[in-house]
mmCIF file of C-alpha atoms in Angstrom:
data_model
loop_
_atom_site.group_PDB
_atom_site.id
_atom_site.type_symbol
_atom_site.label_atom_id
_atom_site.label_comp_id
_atom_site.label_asym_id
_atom_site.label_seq_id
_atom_site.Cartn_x
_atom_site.Cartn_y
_atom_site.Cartn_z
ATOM 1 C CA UNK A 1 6.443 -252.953 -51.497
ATOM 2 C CA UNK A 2 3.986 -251.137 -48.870
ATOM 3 C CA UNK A 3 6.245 -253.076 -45.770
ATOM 4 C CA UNK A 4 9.572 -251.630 -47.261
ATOM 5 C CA UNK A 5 8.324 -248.302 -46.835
ATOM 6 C CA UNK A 6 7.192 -249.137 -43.724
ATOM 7 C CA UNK A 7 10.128 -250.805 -42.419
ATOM 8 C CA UNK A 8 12.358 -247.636 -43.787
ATOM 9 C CA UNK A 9 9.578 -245.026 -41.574
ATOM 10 C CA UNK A 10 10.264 -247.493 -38.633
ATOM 11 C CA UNK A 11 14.167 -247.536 -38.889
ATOM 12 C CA UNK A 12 13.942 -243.650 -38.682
ATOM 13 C CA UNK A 13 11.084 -243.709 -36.084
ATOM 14 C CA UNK A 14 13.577 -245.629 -34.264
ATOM 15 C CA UNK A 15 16.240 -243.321 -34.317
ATOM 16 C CA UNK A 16 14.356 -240.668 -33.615
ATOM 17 C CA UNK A 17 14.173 -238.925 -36.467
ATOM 18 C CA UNK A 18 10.557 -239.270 -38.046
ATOM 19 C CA UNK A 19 8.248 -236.499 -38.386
ATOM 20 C CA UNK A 20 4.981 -235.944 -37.036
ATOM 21 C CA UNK A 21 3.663 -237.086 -40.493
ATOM 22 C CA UNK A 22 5.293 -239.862 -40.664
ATOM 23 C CA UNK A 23 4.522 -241.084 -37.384
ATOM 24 C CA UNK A 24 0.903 -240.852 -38.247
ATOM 25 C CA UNK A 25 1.365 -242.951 -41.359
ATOM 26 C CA UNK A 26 3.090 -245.798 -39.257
ATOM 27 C CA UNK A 27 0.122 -245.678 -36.551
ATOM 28 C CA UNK A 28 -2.430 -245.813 -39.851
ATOM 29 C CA UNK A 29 -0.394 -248.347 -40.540
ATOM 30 C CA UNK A 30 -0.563 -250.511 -37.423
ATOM 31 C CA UNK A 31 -3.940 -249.793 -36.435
ATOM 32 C CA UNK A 32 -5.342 -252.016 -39.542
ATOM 33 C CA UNK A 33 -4.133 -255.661 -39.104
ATOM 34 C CA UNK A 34 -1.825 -257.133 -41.678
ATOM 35 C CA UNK A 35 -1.202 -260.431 -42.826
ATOM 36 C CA UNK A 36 2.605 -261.924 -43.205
ATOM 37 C CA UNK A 37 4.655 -258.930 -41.556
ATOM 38 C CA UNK A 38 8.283 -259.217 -41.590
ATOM 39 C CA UNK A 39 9.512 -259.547 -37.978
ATOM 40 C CA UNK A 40 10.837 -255.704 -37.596
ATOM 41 C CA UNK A 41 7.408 -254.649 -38.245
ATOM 42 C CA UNK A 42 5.834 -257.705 -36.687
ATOM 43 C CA UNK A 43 7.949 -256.289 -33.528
ATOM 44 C CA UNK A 44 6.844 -253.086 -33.059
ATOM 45 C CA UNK A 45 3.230 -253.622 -34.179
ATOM 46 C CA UNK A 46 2.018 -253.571 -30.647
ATOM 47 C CA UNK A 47 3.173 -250.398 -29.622
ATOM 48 C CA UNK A 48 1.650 -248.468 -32.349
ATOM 49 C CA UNK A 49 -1.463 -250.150 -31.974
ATOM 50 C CA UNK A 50 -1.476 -249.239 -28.585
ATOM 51 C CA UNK A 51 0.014 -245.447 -29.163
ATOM 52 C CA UNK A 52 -3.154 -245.533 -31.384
ATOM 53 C CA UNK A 53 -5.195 -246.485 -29.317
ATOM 54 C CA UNK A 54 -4.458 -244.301 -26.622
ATOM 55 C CA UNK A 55 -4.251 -241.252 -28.848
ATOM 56 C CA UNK A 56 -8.024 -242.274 -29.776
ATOM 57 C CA UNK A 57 -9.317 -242.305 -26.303
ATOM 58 C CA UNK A 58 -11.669 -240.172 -25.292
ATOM 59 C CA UNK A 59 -10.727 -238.487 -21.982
ATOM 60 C CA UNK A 60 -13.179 -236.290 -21.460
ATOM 61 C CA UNK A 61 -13.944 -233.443 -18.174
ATOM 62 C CA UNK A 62 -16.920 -234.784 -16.622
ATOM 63 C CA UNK A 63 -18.069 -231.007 -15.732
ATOM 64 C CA UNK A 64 -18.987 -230.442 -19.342
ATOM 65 C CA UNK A 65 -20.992 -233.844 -19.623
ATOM 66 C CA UNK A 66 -23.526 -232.835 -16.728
ATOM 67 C CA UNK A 67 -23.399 -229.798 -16.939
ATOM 68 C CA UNK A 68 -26.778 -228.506 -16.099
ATOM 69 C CA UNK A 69 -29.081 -226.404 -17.934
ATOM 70 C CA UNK A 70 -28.830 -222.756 -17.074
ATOM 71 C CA UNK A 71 -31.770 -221.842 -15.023
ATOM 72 C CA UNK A 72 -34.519 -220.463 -16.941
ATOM 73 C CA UNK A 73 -35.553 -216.681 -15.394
ATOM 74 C CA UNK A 74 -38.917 -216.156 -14.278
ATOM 75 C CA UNK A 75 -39.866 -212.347 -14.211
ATOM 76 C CA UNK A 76 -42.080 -211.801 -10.862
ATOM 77 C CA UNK A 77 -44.447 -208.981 -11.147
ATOM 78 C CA UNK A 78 -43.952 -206.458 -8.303
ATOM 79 C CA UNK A 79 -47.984 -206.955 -7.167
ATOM 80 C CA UNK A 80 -47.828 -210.554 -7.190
ATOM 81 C CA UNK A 81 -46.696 -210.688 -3.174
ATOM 82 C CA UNK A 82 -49.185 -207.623 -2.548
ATOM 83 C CA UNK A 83 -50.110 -209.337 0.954
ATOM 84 C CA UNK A 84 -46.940 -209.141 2.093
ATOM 85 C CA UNK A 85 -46.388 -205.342 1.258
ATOM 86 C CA UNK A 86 -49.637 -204.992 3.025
ATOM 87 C CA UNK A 87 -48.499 -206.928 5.950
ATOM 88 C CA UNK A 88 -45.351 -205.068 6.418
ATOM 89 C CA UNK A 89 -47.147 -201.894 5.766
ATOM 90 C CA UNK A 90 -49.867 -202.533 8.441
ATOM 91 C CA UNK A 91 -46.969 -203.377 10.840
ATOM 92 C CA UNK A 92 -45.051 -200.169 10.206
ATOM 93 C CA UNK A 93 -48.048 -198.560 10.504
ATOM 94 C CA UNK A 94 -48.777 -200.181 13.885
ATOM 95 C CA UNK A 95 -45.224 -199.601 15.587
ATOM 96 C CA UNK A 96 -45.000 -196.207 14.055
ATOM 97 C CA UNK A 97 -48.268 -195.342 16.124
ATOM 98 C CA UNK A 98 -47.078 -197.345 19.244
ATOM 99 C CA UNK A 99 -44.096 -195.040 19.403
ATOM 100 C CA UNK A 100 -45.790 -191.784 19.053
ATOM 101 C CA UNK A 101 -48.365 -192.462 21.323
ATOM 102 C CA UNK A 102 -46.073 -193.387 23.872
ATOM 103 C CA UNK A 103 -43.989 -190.229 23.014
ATOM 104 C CA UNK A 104 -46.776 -188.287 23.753
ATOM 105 C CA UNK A 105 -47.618 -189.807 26.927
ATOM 106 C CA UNK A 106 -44.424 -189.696 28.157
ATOM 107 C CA UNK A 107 -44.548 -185.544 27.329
ATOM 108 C CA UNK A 108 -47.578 -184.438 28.877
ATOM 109 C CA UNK A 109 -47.108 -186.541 32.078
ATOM 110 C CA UNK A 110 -42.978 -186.575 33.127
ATOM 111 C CA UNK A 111 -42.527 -183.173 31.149
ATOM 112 C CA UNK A 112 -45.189 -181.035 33.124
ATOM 113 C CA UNK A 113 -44.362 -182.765 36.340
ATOM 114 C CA UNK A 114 -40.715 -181.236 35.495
ATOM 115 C CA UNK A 115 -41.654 -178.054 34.487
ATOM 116 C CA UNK A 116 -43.049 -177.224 37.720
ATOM 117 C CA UNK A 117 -40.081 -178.169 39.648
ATOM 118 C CA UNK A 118 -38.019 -176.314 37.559
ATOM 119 C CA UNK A 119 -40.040 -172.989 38.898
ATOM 120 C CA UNK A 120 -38.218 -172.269 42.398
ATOM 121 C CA UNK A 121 -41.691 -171.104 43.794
ATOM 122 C CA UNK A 122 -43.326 -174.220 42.893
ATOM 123 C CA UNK A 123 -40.347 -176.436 44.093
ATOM 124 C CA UNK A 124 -40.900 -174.535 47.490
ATOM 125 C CA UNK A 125 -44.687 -175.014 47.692
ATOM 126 C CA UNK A 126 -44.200 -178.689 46.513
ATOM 127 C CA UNK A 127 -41.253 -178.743 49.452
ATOM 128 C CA UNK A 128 -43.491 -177.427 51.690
ATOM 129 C CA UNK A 129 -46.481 -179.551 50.949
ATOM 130 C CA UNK A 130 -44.116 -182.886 51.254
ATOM 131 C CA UNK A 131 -43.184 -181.377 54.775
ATOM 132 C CA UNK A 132 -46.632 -180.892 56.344
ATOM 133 C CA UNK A 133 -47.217 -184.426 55.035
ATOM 134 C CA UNK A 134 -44.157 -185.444 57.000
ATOM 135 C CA UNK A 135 -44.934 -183.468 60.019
ATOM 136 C CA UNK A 136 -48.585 -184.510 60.191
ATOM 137 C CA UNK A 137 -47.756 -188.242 60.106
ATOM 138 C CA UNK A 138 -44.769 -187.556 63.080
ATOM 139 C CA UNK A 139 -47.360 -185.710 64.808
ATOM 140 C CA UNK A 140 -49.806 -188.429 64.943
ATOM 141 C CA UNK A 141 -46.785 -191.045 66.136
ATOM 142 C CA UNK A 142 -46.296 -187.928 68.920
ATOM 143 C CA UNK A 143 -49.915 -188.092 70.225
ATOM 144 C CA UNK A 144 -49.476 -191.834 70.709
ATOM 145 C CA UNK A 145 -46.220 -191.488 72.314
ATOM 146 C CA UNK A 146 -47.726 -188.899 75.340
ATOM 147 C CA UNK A 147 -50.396 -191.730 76.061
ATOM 148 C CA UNK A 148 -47.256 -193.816 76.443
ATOM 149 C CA UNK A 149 -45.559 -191.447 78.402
ATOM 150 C CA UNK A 150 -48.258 -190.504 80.491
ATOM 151 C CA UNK A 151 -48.773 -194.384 81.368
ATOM 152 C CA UNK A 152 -45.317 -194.103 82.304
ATOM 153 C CA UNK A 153 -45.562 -191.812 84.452
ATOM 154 C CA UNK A 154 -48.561 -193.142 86.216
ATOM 155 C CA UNK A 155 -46.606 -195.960 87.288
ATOM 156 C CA UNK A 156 -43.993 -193.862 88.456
ATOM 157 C CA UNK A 157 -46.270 -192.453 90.261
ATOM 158 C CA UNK A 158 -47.839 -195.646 92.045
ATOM 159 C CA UNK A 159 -43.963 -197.021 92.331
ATOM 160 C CA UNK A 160 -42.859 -193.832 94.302
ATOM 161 C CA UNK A 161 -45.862 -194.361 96.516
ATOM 162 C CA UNK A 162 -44.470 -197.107 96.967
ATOM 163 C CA UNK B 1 -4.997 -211.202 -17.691
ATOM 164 C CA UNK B 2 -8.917 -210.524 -18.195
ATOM 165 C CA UNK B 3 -11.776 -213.049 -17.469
ATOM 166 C CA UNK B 4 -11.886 -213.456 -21.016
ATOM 167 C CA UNK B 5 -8.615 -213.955 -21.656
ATOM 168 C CA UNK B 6 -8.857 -216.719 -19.593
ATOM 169 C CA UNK B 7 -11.819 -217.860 -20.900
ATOM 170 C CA UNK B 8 -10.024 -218.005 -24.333
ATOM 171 C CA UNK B 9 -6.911 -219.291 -24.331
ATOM 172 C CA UNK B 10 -6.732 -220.896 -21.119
ATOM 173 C CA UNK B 11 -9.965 -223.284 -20.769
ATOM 174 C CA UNK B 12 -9.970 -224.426 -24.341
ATOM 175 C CA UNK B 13 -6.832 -226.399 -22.957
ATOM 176 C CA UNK B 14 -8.517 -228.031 -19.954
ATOM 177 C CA UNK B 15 -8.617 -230.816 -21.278
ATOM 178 C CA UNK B 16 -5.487 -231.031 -23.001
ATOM 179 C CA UNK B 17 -4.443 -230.634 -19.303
ATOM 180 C CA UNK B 18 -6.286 -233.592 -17.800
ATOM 181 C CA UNK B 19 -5.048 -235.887 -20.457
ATOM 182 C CA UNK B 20 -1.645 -235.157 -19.315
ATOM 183 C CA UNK B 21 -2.473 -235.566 -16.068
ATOM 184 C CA UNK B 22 -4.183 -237.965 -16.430
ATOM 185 C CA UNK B 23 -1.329 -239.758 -18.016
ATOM 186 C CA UNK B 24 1.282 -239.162 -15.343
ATOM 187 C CA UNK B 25 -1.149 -239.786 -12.555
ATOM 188 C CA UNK B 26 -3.210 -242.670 -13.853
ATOM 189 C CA UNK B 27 -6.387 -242.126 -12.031
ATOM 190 C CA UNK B 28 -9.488 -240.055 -13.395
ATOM 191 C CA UNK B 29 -10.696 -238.673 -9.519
ATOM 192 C CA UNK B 30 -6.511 -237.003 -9.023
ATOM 193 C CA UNK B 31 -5.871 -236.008 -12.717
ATOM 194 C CA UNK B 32 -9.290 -233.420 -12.226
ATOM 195 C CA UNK B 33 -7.743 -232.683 -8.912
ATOM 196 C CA UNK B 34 -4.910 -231.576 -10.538
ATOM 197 C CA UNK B 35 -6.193 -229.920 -13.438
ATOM 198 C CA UNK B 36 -8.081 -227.521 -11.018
ATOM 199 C CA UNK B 37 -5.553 -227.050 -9.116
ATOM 200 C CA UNK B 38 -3.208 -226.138 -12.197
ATOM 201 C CA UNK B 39 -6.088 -223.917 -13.570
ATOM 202 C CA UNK B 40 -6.125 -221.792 -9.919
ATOM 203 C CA UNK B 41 -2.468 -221.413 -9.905
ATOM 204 C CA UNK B 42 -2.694 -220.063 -13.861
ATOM 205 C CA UNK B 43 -5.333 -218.185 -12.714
ATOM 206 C CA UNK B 44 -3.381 -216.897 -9.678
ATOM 207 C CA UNK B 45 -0.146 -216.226 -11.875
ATOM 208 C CA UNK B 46 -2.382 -213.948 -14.712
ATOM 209 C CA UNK B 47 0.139 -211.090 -14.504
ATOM 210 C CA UNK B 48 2.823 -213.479 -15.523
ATOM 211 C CA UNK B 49 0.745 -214.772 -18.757
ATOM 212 C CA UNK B 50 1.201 -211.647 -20.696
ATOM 213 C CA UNK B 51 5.383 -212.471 -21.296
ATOM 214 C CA UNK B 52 4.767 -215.713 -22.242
ATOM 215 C CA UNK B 53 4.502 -217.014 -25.878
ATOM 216 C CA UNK B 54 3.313 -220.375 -25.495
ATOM 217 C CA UNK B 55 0.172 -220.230 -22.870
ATOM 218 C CA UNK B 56 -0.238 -223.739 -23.628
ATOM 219 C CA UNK B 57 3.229 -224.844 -22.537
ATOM 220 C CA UNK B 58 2.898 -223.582 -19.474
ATOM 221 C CA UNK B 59 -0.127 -224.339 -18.704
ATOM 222 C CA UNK B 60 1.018 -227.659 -19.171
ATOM 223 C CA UNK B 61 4.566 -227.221 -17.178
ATOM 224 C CA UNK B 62 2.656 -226.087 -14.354
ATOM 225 C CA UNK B 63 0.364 -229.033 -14.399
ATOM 226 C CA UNK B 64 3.419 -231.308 -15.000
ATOM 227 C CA UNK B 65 4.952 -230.005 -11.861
ATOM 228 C CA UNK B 66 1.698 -230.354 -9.682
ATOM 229 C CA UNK B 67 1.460 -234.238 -10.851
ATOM 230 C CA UNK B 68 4.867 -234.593 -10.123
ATOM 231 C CA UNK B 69 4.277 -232.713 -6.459
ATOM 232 C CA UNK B 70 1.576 -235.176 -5.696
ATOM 233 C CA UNK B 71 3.092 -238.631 -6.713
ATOM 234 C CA UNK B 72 6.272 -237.246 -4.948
ATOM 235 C CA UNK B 73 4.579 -236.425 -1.607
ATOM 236 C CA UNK B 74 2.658 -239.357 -0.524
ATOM 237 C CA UNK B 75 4.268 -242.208 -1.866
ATOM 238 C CA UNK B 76 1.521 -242.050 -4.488
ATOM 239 C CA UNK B 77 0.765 -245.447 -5.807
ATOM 240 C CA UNK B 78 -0.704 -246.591 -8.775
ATOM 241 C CA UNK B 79 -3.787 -247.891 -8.435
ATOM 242 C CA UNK B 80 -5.336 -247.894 -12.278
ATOM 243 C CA UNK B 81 -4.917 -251.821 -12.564
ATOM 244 C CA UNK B 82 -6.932 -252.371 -8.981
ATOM 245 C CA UNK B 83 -9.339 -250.148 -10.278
ATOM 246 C CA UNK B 84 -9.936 -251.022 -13.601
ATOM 247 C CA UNK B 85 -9.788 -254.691 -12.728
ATOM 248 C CA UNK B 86 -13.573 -255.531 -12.723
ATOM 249 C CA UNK B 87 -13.849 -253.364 -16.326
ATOM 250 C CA UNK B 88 -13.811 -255.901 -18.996
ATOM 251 C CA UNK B 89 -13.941 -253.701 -22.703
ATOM 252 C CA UNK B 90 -16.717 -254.492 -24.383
ATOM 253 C CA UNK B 91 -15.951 -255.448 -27.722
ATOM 254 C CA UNK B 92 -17.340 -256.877 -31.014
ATOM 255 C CA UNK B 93 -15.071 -259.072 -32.198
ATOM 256 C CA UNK B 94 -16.080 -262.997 -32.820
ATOM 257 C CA UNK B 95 -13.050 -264.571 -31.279
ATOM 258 C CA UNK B 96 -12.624 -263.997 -27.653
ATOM 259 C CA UNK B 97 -9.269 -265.597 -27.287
ATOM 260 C CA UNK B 98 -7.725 -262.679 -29.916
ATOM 261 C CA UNK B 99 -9.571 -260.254 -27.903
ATOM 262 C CA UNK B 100 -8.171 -261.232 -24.853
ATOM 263 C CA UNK B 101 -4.657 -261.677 -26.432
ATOM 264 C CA UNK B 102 -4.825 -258.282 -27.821
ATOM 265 C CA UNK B 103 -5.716 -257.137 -24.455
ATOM 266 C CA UNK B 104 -3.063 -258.823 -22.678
ATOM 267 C CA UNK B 105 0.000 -257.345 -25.276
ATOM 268 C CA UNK B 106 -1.709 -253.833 -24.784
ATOM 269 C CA UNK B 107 -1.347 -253.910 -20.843
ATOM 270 C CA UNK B 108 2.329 -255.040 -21.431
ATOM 271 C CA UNK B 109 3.239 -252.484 -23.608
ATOM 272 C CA UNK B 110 1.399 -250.188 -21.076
ATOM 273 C CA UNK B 111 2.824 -251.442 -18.258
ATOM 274 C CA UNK B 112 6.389 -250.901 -20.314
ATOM 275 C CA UNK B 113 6.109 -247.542 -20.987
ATOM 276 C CA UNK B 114 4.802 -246.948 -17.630
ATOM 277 C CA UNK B 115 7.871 -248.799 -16.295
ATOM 278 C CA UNK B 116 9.937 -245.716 -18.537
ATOM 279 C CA UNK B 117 11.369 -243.202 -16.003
ATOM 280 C CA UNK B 118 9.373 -240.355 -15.914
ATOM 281 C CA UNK B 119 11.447 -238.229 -18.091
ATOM 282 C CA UNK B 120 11.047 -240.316 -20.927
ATOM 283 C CA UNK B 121 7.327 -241.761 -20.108
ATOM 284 C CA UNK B 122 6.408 -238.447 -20.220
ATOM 285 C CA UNK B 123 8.256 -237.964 -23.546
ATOM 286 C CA UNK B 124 7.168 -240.632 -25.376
ATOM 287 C CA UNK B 125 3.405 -239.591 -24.827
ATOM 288 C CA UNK B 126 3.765 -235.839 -25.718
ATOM 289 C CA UNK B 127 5.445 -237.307 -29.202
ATOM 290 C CA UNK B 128 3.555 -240.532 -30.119
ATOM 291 C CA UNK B 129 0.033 -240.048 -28.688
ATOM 292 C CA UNK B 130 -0.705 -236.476 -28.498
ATOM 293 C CA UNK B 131 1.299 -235.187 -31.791
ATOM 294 C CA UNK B 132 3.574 -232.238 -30.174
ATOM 295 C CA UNK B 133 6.158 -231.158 -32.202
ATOM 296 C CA UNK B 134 9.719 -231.290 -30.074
ATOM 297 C CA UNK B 135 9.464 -227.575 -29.727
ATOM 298 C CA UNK B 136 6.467 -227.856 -27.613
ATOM 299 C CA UNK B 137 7.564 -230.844 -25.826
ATOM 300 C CA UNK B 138 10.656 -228.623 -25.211
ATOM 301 C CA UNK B 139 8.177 -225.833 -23.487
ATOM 302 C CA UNK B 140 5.987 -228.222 -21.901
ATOM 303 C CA UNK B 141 9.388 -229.600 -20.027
ATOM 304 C CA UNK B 142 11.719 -226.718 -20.023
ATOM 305 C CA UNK B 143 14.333 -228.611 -22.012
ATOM 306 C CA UNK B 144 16.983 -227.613 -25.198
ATOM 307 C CA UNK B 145 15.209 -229.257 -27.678
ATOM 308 C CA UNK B 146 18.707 -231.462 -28.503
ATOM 309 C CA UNK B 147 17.588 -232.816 -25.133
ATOM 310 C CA UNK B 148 13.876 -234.253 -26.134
ATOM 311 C CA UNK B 149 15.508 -235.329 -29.386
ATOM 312 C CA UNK B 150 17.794 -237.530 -27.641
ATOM 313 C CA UNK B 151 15.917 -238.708 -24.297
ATOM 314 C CA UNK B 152 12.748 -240.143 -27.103
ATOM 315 C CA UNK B 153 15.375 -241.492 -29.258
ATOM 316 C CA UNK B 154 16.514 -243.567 -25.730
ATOM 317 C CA UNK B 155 12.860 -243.389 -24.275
ATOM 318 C CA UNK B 156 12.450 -245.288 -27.788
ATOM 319 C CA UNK B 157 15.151 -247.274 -27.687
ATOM 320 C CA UNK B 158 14.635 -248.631 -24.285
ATOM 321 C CA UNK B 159 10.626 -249.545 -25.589
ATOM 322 C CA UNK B 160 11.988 -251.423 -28.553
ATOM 323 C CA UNK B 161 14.261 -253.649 -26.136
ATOM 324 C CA UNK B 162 11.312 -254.614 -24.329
ATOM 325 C CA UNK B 163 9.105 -255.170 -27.708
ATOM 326 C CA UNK B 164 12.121 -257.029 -29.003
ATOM 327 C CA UNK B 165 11.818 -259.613 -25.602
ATOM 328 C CA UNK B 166 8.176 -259.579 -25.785
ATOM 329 C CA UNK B 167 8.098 -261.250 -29.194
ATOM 330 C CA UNK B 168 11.064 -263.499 -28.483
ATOM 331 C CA UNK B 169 10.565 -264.436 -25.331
ATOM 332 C CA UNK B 170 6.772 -263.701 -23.856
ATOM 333 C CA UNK B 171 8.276 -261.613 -21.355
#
């Protein structure tokens, strides 16, 4: 009785014109084994056990299998590195000092230096001062060139005797 | 389209997606390649999203069309037998000679629908193993639904010839 219906559901199925439902009742069908089936049904028995079995399988995104725990979040106190706020403190500190001291240098030495040459007077002492350096030195080259000159003209002297 | 758009009507079909891909590709490793891929463009094409009617459809068309780009460009072969060779199914049953029997009928009629052109494969599965109505198999494909009708009642037709040799004739 059970393979008449059957056969019937297959005839449409064949044709195209089962529904959804039905379809599902002729897999049901097919996925048990059955003893004695009448050749039309005995034909198509392997393709709805395999359309069964393939709508059974498990395909499944391996992403969501291993997906890893979310990582729990660990609240860090704001004093639990205080060594290395200290460190970069200290450090600040240390270049900040470097700098001004250096600044400071830099303004009482190169700054007063200018200052006075900015004052004409002053440039003109300072010119003046360089000078007498200059001419001192030349005049002490001078004093050794009349001992050469007067060698010179000693042996002029003693040539023209000559 | 919002993140959470997204998040709700387009991932709950991932893996819809990968089955179908899955299917026309036959390899696990390409099928999640494609998937991703399909899930970028969606996700690239958001403006587009808010016309549609069927999100799933598309989804689905676009990964259909991706599949179909990559077994089209490099003379994409199956490989799922080669891989699958050393995989025996473990199994329960007493009698290993039914098992292996059983085994042996389900690659043919696997290897016969695979043999389908695609048209048709492609038919046949969105009907007989994943349930779609022919409406949504006439989304999924961009096809008159008189179409699906009639290339599953050949895709059918064509499957029954082969059954119909099988049991006559082993082959």
């Amino acid at each position: 009785m059970e393979y008449k219906v059957i056969s019937e559901l297959l005839e449409k199925y064949w044709e195209g014109e089962t529904s959804l439902e039905e379809e599902a009742t002729l897999r049901e069908f097919f996925s048990s084994s059955h003893a004695n089936l009448p050749p039309e049904l005995l034909e198509a028995a392997p393709l709805f056990q395999y359309l069964h079995i393939e709508s059974e399988k498990q395909l499944s995104w391996p992403e969501e299998e291993t997906k890893a725990p979310a990582a729990k979040v660990v609240k860090l106190s704001p004093f639990r590195h205080w060594m290395k706020y200290a460190a970069i403190l200290l450090m600040a500190v240390g270049i900040g000092y470097t700098f001004q001291h250096r600044g400071e240098r830099q303004a009482t030495g190169d700054f007063a230096y200018q200052s006075d040459l900015d004052n004409p007077k002053n440039a003109l002492e300072e010119t003046k001062k360089a000078l007498k350096l200059l001419a001192k030195n030349l005049n002490k080259g001078t004093n050794q060139m009349q001992k050469i000159s007067y060698f010179n003209e000693a042996t002029e002297m003693i040539e023209g005797k000559n | 389209m919002s993140l959470e758009r997204f998040l709700s009507q387009v991932v709950p079909v991932r893996q819809k997606l990968y089955r179908f891909a899955y299917r026309l590709l036959g390899n696990e490793e390409d099928a999640q390649d494609i998937t991703q891929d399909a899930l970028m463009k969606v996700w690239d094409m958001q403006e587009k999203m808010a016309e549609l009617q069927n999100t799933e459809a598309w989804c689905m068309r676009i990964t259909r069309n991706l599949a179909l780009d990559k077994l089209k460009s490099r003379k994409y072969r199956r490989h799922d037998d080669l891989d699958h060779a050393g995989e025996v199914a473990a199994s329960h049953q007493s009698n290993p000679y039914t098992v292996s029997e059983q085994n042996d009928v389900m690659s043919k009629v696997h290897a016969t629908i695979n043999a389908l052109p695609e048209k048709y494969k492609t038919i046949l599965q969105l009907r007989d193993i994943d349930g779609h109505s022919y409406q949504e198999i006439a989304e999924i494909l961009d096809l008159e639904m008189n179409d699906v009708k009639v290339n599953l009642h050949r895709a059918r037709k064509a499957v029954r010839e082969k059954l119909q040799n099988l049991q006559v004739y082993g082959i």
